[in-house]
mmCIF file of C-alpha atoms and ligand atoms in Angstrom:
data_model
loop_
_atom_site.group_PDB
_atom_site.id
_atom_site.type_symbol
_atom_site.label_atom_id
_atom_site.label_comp_id
_atom_site.label_asym_id
_atom_site.label_seq_id
_atom_site.Cartn_x
_atom_site.Cartn_y
_atom_site.Cartn_z
ATOM 1 C CA MET A 1 81.601 112.948 142.896
ATOM 2 C CA LYS A 2 84.156 110.262 142.052
ATOM 3 C CA ILE A 3 84.116 108.963 138.489
ATOM 4 C CA ALA A 4 85.261 105.485 137.431
ATOM 5 C CA ILE A 5 86.670 105.495 133.894
ATOM 6 C CA MET A 6 87.245 102.021 132.547
ATOM 7 C CA GLY A 7 88.422 100.303 129.424
ATOM 8 C CA ALA A 8 89.452 96.731 128.705
ATOM 9 C CA MET A 9 92.796 97.230 126.940
ATOM 10 C CA PRO A 10 95.743 99.572 127.533
ATOM 11 C CA GLU A 11 95.057 101.317 124.209
ATOM 12 C CA GLU A 12 91.558 102.210 125.418
ATOM 13 C CA VAL A 13 92.669 104.060 128.549
ATOM 14 C CA ALA A 14 96.017 105.462 127.384
ATOM 15 C CA PRO A 15 94.389 108.609 125.866
ATOM 16 C CA ILE A 16 92.750 109.205 129.279
ATOM 17 C CA LEU A 17 95.800 108.597 131.486
ATOM 18 C CA GLU A 18 97.856 111.182 129.606
ATOM 19 C CA ARG A 19 95.353 113.875 130.631
ATOM 20 C CA LEU A 20 95.375 113.250 134.384
ATOM 21 C CA ASP A 21 97.150 115.054 137.222
ATOM 22 C CA ASP A 22 98.284 113.910 140.687
ATOM 23 C CA VAL A 23 98.220 110.285 139.554
ATOM 24 C CA GLU A 24 98.548 107.689 142.290
ATOM 25 C CA GLU A 25 98.966 104.087 141.116
ATOM 26 C CA VAL A 26 97.230 101.506 143.323
ATOM 27 C CA ASN A 27 98.007 97.838 142.756
ATOM 28 C CA TYR A 28 95.103 95.593 143.718
ATOM 29 C CA ALA A 29 93.844 92.120 142.724
ATOM 30 C CA LYS A 30 96.534 91.691 140.071
ATOM 31 C CA ASN A 31 95.596 94.946 138.366
ATOM 32 C CA ARG A 32 96.548 98.640 138.456
ATOM 33 C CA TYR A 33 94.110 101.416 139.373
ATOM 34 C CA TYR A 34 95.051 105.038 138.773
ATOM 35 C CA LYS A 35 93.575 107.454 141.318
ATOM 36 C CA ALA A 36 93.911 110.953 139.903
ATOM 37 C CA LYS A 37 92.475 114.364 139.237
ATOM 38 C CA TYR A 38 91.024 115.367 135.889
ATOM 39 C CA LYS A 39 90.797 119.138 136.160
ATOM 40 C CA ASP A 40 89.229 119.370 139.633
ATOM 41 C CA ILE A 41 87.358 116.047 139.426
ATOM 42 C CA ASP A 42 88.324 112.872 141.314
ATOM 43 C CA VAL A 43 88.657 109.958 138.911
ATOM 44 C CA VAL A 44 89.808 106.353 139.113
ATOM 45 C CA VAL A 45 91.028 104.936 135.795
ATOM 46 C CA ALA A 46 91.856 101.337 134.908
ATOM 47 C CA TYR A 47 91.834 98.862 132.051
ATOM 48 C CA SER A 48 90.341 95.565 133.153
ATOM 49 C CA LYS A 49 92.043 93.239 130.651
ATOM 50 C CA ILE A 50 89.955 91.434 128.071
ATOM 51 C CA GLY A 51 86.629 89.680 128.645
ATOM 52 C CA LYS A 52 83.623 89.511 130.943
ATOM 53 C CA VAL A 53 85.418 88.068 133.992
ATOM 54 C CA PHE A 54 88.221 90.613 134.133
ATOM 55 C CA SER A 55 85.822 93.475 133.457
ATOM 56 C CA THR A 56 83.508 92.247 136.210
ATOM 57 C CA LEU A 57 86.386 92.228 138.685
ATOM 58 C CA THR A 58 87.498 95.737 137.730
ATOM 59 C CA ALA A 59 83.988 97.231 137.711
ATOM 60 C CA ALA A 60 83.222 95.718 141.121
ATOM 61 C CA THR A 61 86.535 96.996 142.490
ATOM 62 C CA MET A 62 85.922 100.496 141.117
ATOM 63 C CA LEU A 63 82.587 100.649 142.938
ATOM 64 C CA GLN A 64 83.180 98.656 146.108
ATOM 65 C CA MET A 65 86.782 99.548 146.921
ATOM 66 C CA PHE A 66 87.198 102.967 145.319
ATOM 67 C CA ALA A 67 83.584 103.994 146.034
ATOM 68 C CA CYS A 68 83.027 105.568 142.619
ATOM 69 C CA ASP A 69 79.607 107.168 142.118
ATOM 70 C CA VAL A 70 79.350 106.628 138.366
ATOM 71 C CA LEU A 71 81.117 104.347 135.889
ATOM 72 C CA LEU A 72 81.986 105.360 132.339
ATOM 73 C CA PHE A 73 83.382 102.769 129.917
ATOM 74 C CA THR A 74 85.387 103.712 126.830
ATOM 75 C CA GLY A 75 86.641 101.391 124.139
ATOM 76 C CA VAL A 76 86.218 99.869 120.719
ATOM 77 C CA ALA A 77 83.669 97.464 119.294
ATOM 78 C CA GLY A 78 82.786 95.355 116.295
ATOM 79 C CA ALA A 79 79.966 96.690 114.149
ATOM 80 C CA VAL A 80 76.804 94.597 113.713
ATOM 81 C CA ASN A 81 74.532 97.301 112.273
ATOM 82 C CA PRO A 82 75.690 97.664 108.644
ATOM 83 C CA GLU A 83 75.289 101.463 108.843
ATOM 84 C CA LEU A 84 78.171 101.646 111.315
ATOM 85 C CA LYS A 85 81.628 102.396 109.921
ATOM 86 C CA ILE A 86 85.118 102.368 111.402
ATOM 87 C CA GLY A 87 85.431 105.194 113.958
ATOM 88 C CA ASP A 88 81.666 105.623 114.438
ATOM 89 C CA LEU A 89 80.550 106.077 118.055
ATOM 90 C CA VAL A 90 77.989 103.795 119.686
ATOM 91 C CA VAL A 91 76.313 104.487 123.048
ATOM 92 C CA ALA A 92 74.655 101.486 124.687
ATOM 93 C CA ASN A 93 71.044 101.944 125.706
ATOM 94 C CA LYS A 94 70.927 98.298 126.771
ATOM 95 C CA LEU A 95 73.321 95.369 126.819
ATOM 96 C CA ALA A 96 73.092 91.563 126.708
ATOM 97 C CA GLN A 97 75.450 88.587 127.008
ATOM 98 C CA HIS A 98 75.305 86.752 123.668
ATOM 99 C CA ASP A 99 77.238 83.694 124.922
ATOM 100 C CA LEU A 100 75.099 83.061 128.010
ATOM 101 C CA ASP A 101 73.076 80.036 126.936
ATOM 102 C CA ILE A 102 70.782 77.715 128.925
ATOM 103 C CA THR A 103 68.265 77.630 126.071
ATOM 104 C CA ILE A 104 68.041 73.812 126.418
ATOM 105 C CA PHE A 105 65.776 74.502 129.426
ATOM 106 C CA GLY A 106 63.503 76.728 127.361
ATOM 107 C CA HIS A 107 65.047 80.062 128.380
ATOM 108 C CA PRO A 108 65.923 82.751 125.801
ATOM 109 C CA HIS A 109 69.539 83.340 124.815
ATOM 110 C CA GLY A 110 71.249 85.636 127.325
ATOM 111 C CA TYR A 111 68.895 84.732 130.199
ATOM 112 C CA VAL A 112 69.451 82.878 133.481
ATOM 113 C CA PRO A 113 66.920 82.672 136.370
ATOM 114 C CA GLU A 114 66.777 85.873 138.464
ATOM 115 C CA GLY A 115 68.643 87.654 135.722
ATOM 116 C CA SER A 116 67.465 89.501 132.605
ATOM 117 C CA VAL A 117 68.459 89.354 128.959
ATOM 118 C CA TYR A 118 69.092 93.102 128.793
ATOM 119 C CA ILE A 119 70.388 95.659 131.292
ATOM 120 C CA GLU A 120 69.599 99.294 130.566
ATOM 121 C CA ALA A 121 72.245 102.020 130.840
ATOM 122 C CA ASP A 122 71.631 105.294 132.649
ATOM 123 C CA LYS A 123 69.213 107.488 130.702
ATOM 124 C CA ASP A 124 70.625 110.787 132.011
ATOM 125 C CA LEU A 125 74.117 109.874 130.845
ATOM 126 C CA ILE A 126 72.727 108.844 127.454
ATOM 127 C CA ALA A 127 70.918 112.191 127.230
ATOM 128 C CA LEU A 128 74.162 114.002 128.122
ATOM 129 C CA SER A 129 75.957 112.151 125.327
ATOM 130 C CA LYS A 130 73.447 113.522 122.843
ATOM 131 C CA ILE A 131 74.149 117.079 124.015
ATOM 132 C CA VAL A 132 77.879 116.523 123.746
ATOM 133 C CA ALA A 133 77.463 114.918 120.316
ATOM 134 C CA SER A 134 75.535 117.893 118.960
ATOM 135 C CA GLU A 135 78.044 120.333 120.475
ATOM 136 C CA MET A 136 80.904 118.398 118.884
ATOM 137 C CA GLY A 137 79.007 118.006 115.629
ATOM 138 C CA VAL A 138 79.549 114.264 115.674
ATOM 139 C CA ASN A 139 77.091 111.450 115.132
ATOM 140 C CA VAL A 140 76.511 108.978 117.973
ATOM 141 C CA LYS A 141 74.418 105.875 117.461
ATOM 142 C CA GLU A 142 72.364 104.868 120.512
ATOM 143 C CA GLY A 143 71.806 101.148 120.357
ATOM 144 C CA ILE A 144 72.036 97.644 121.703
ATOM 145 C CA ILE A 145 75.429 96.164 122.532
ATOM 146 C CA ALA A 146 75.996 92.401 122.779
ATOM 147 C CA THR A 147 78.861 91.141 124.921
ATOM 148 C CA GLY A 148 80.562 87.750 124.917
ATOM 149 C CA ASP A 149 83.862 86.062 125.683
ATOM 150 C CA GLN A 150 84.765 85.666 122.021
ATOM 151 C CA PHE A 151 86.418 87.881 119.438
ATOM 152 C CA ILE A 152 83.827 87.679 116.656
ATOM 153 C CA ALA A 153 85.256 87.295 113.155
ATOM 154 C CA SER A 154 82.555 85.435 111.234
ATOM 155 C CA GLU A 155 79.389 86.473 109.432
ATOM 156 C CA GLU A 156 77.639 83.425 110.855
ATOM 157 C CA ARG A 157 78.209 84.315 114.526
ATOM 158 C CA LYS A 158 77.646 88.005 113.808
ATOM 159 C CA ASN A 159 74.305 87.215 112.138
ATOM 160 C CA PHE A 160 73.265 85.068 115.121
ATOM 161 C CA ILE A 161 74.007 88.010 117.420
ATOM 162 C CA ALA A 162 72.202 90.442 115.109
ATOM 163 C CA GLU A 163 69.093 88.287 114.867
ATOM 164 C CA THR A 164 68.961 87.099 118.471
ATOM 165 C CA PHE A 165 69.719 90.396 120.243
ATOM 166 C CA LYS A 166 69.027 93.029 117.582
ATOM 167 C CA ALA A 167 72.523 94.258 118.430
ATOM 168 C CA ASP A 168 74.098 97.310 116.804
ATOM 169 C CA ALA A 169 77.596 96.477 118.059
ATOM 170 C CA LEU A 170 79.436 93.725 119.898
ATOM 171 C CA GLU A 171 82.379 93.529 122.288
ATOM 172 C CA MET A 172 83.590 91.557 125.321
ATOM 173 C CA GLU A 173 83.009 93.615 128.484
ATOM 174 C CA GLY A 174 80.014 95.947 128.411
ATOM 175 C CA ALA A 175 77.224 93.660 129.596
ATOM 176 C CA SER A 176 79.273 92.323 132.518
ATOM 177 C CA VAL A 177 80.093 95.877 133.608
ATOM 178 C CA ALA A 178 76.363 96.612 133.288
ATOM 179 C CA VAL A 179 75.437 93.709 135.587
ATOM 180 C CA VAL A 180 77.859 94.946 138.271
ATOM 181 C CA CYS A 181 76.685 98.578 138.120
ATOM 182 C CA ASP A 182 73.023 97.586 138.027
ATOM 183 C CA ALA A 183 73.428 95.252 141.025
ATOM 184 C CA LEU A 184 75.205 97.951 143.034
ATOM 185 C CA GLY A 185 72.829 100.723 141.927
ATOM 186 C CA VAL A 186 75.515 102.847 140.256
ATOM 187 C CA PRO A 187 74.740 104.720 137.016
ATOM 188 C CA PHE A 188 76.842 103.550 134.091
ATOM 189 C CA PHE A 189 77.561 104.538 130.513
ATOM 190 C CA ILE A 190 79.137 102.325 127.850
ATOM 191 C CA LEU A 191 80.710 104.111 124.879
ATOM 192 C CA ARG A 192 82.394 102.333 121.988
ATOM 193 C CA SER A 193 83.990 103.356 118.694
ATOM 194 C CA ILE A 194 83.916 100.884 115.813
ATOM 195 C CA SER A 195 87.261 99.174 115.049
ATOM 196 C CA ASP A 196 86.002 96.422 112.725
ATOM 197 C CA SER A 197 82.876 94.707 111.414
ATOM 198 C CA ALA A 198 83.169 91.376 113.258
ATOM 199 C CA ASP A 199 83.559 89.611 109.909
ATOM 200 C CA MET A 200 86.386 87.678 108.250
ATOM 201 C CA ASP A 201 88.480 90.892 108.081
ATOM 202 C CA ALA A 202 87.860 91.730 111.749
ATOM 203 C CA GLY A 203 91.292 90.657 112.951
ATOM 204 C CA PHE A 204 93.149 92.818 110.441
ATOM 205 C CA ASN A 205 90.838 95.803 110.830
ATOM 206 C CA PHE A 206 90.934 95.563 114.606
ATOM 207 C CA GLU A 207 94.732 95.695 114.670
ATOM 208 C CA GLU A 208 94.793 98.565 112.187
ATOM 209 C CA PHE A 209 92.106 100.699 113.840
ATOM 210 C CA VAL A 210 92.084 99.845 117.571
ATOM 211 C CA GLU A 211 94.342 102.755 118.478
ATOM 212 C CA SER A 212 92.630 105.460 116.411
ATOM 213 C CA SER A 213 89.130 104.280 117.308
ATOM 214 C CA ALA A 214 90.049 104.047 120.990
ATOM 215 C CA LYS A 215 91.135 107.704 120.804
ATOM 216 C CA VAL A 216 87.803 108.720 119.249
ATOM 217 C CA SER A 217 85.932 107.086 122.106
ATOM 218 C CA ALA A 218 88.232 108.434 124.828
ATOM 219 C CA GLU A 219 88.092 112.006 123.529
ATOM 220 C CA PHE A 220 84.300 111.932 123.424
ATOM 221 C CA LEU A 221 84.134 110.432 126.907
ATOM 222 C CA MET A 222 86.292 113.200 128.359
ATOM 223 C CA LYS A 223 83.962 115.794 126.838
ATOM 224 C CA MET A 224 81.196 114.038 128.787
ATOM 225 C CA VAL A 225 83.286 114.184 131.981
ATOM 226 C CA ASP A 226 83.727 117.939 131.440
ATOM 227 C CA ARG A 227 79.949 118.225 131.578
ATOM 228 C CA LEU A 228 79.298 115.978 134.608
HETATM 229 N N1 LIG B 1 85.104 91.703 116.514
HETATM 230 C C1 LIG B 1 85.118 91.879 117.853
HETATM 231 N N2 LIG B 1 84.677 90.906 118.663
HETATM 232 C C2 LIG B 1 84.655 91.088 120.001
HETATM 233 N N3 LIG B 1 85.068 92.213 120.632
HETATM 234 C C3 LIG B 1 85.510 93.224 119.848
HETATM 235 C C4 LIG B 1 86.020 94.514 120.166
HETATM 236 C C5 LIG B 1 86.067 95.155 121.523
HETATM 237 N N4 LIG B 1 87.173 94.731 122.440
HETATM 238 C C6 LIG B 1 88.459 94.619 121.794
HETATM 239 C C7 LIG B 1 89.180 93.457 122.446
HETATM 240 C C8 LIG B 1 89.340 92.346 121.437
HETATM 241 C C9 LIG B 1 89.907 91.108 122.083
HETATM 242 S S1 LIG B 1 91.145 90.330 121.111
HETATM 243 C C10 LIG B 1 92.432 91.492 121.082
HETATM 244 C C11 LIG B 1 93.728 90.804 120.914
HETATM 245 O O1 LIG B 1 94.815 91.634 121.257
HETATM 246 C C12 LIG B 1 95.804 91.700 120.238
HETATM 247 C C13 LIG B 1 97.160 91.516 120.914
HETATM 248 O O2 LIG B 1 97.220 90.244 121.536
HETATM 249 C C14 LIG B 1 88.274 93.040 123.590
HETATM 250 O O3 LIG B 1 88.607 93.767 124.777
HETATM 251 C C15 LIG B 1 86.908 93.445 123.099
HETATM 252 C C16 LIG B 1 86.352 95.105 118.976
HETATM 253 N N5 LIG B 1 86.071 94.264 117.922
HETATM 254 C C17 LIG B 1 85.559 93.094 118.440
#
């Protein structure tokens, strides 16, 4: 089995890279992919850079060029569900693109012809995360993640996303990664730790908590890899 481990920002994959052996750096398509061993497992690790386009390119490369059999995403997210606090873990059961909008033609937000509003993540990987969560004695919220090419820092936009997609959390890469994995028939898992609440304080909170929340997500993800 070869596992793709992906984030969007350097901070999100740094806690992973420091745990790898036999690292070989591959430069491709203006990005860096780290082929390595984690214990005796083959992994390919990369951060895509921010947003749906970069994350699409990296996810597609992980699967089509590096032939990974499963894709695990680790990173941070803005909270939409008011129960979620900084550092809380969210596992996506399905994901949507909140900024995909051809509603003028009568379609729902997040829908284009031959597409779907939501893409569902792999149920076995979600089930595994629940086992790991109970073993670690941590709480993981399984929920809906909304993805868009905007850093959300306003109650108004956050409320639109909450009402339209029933989202628990929001970010900028998960749904695009989901489209790639779904199209190529590769199981995927999107894990996020809350760094802010996508409100007027989001920018400050993000900068304060991105590193610590990214570590929370990465550490949990590696416990999942140990069990794969
Ligand atoms: N409220 C929010 N809205 C949308 N997404 C998120 C996420 C999830 N990731 C973090 C990162 C934010 C992009 S701007 C970072 C700027 O870098 C600072 C240095 O230039 C992007 O990869 C999406 C956390 N809180 C969010």
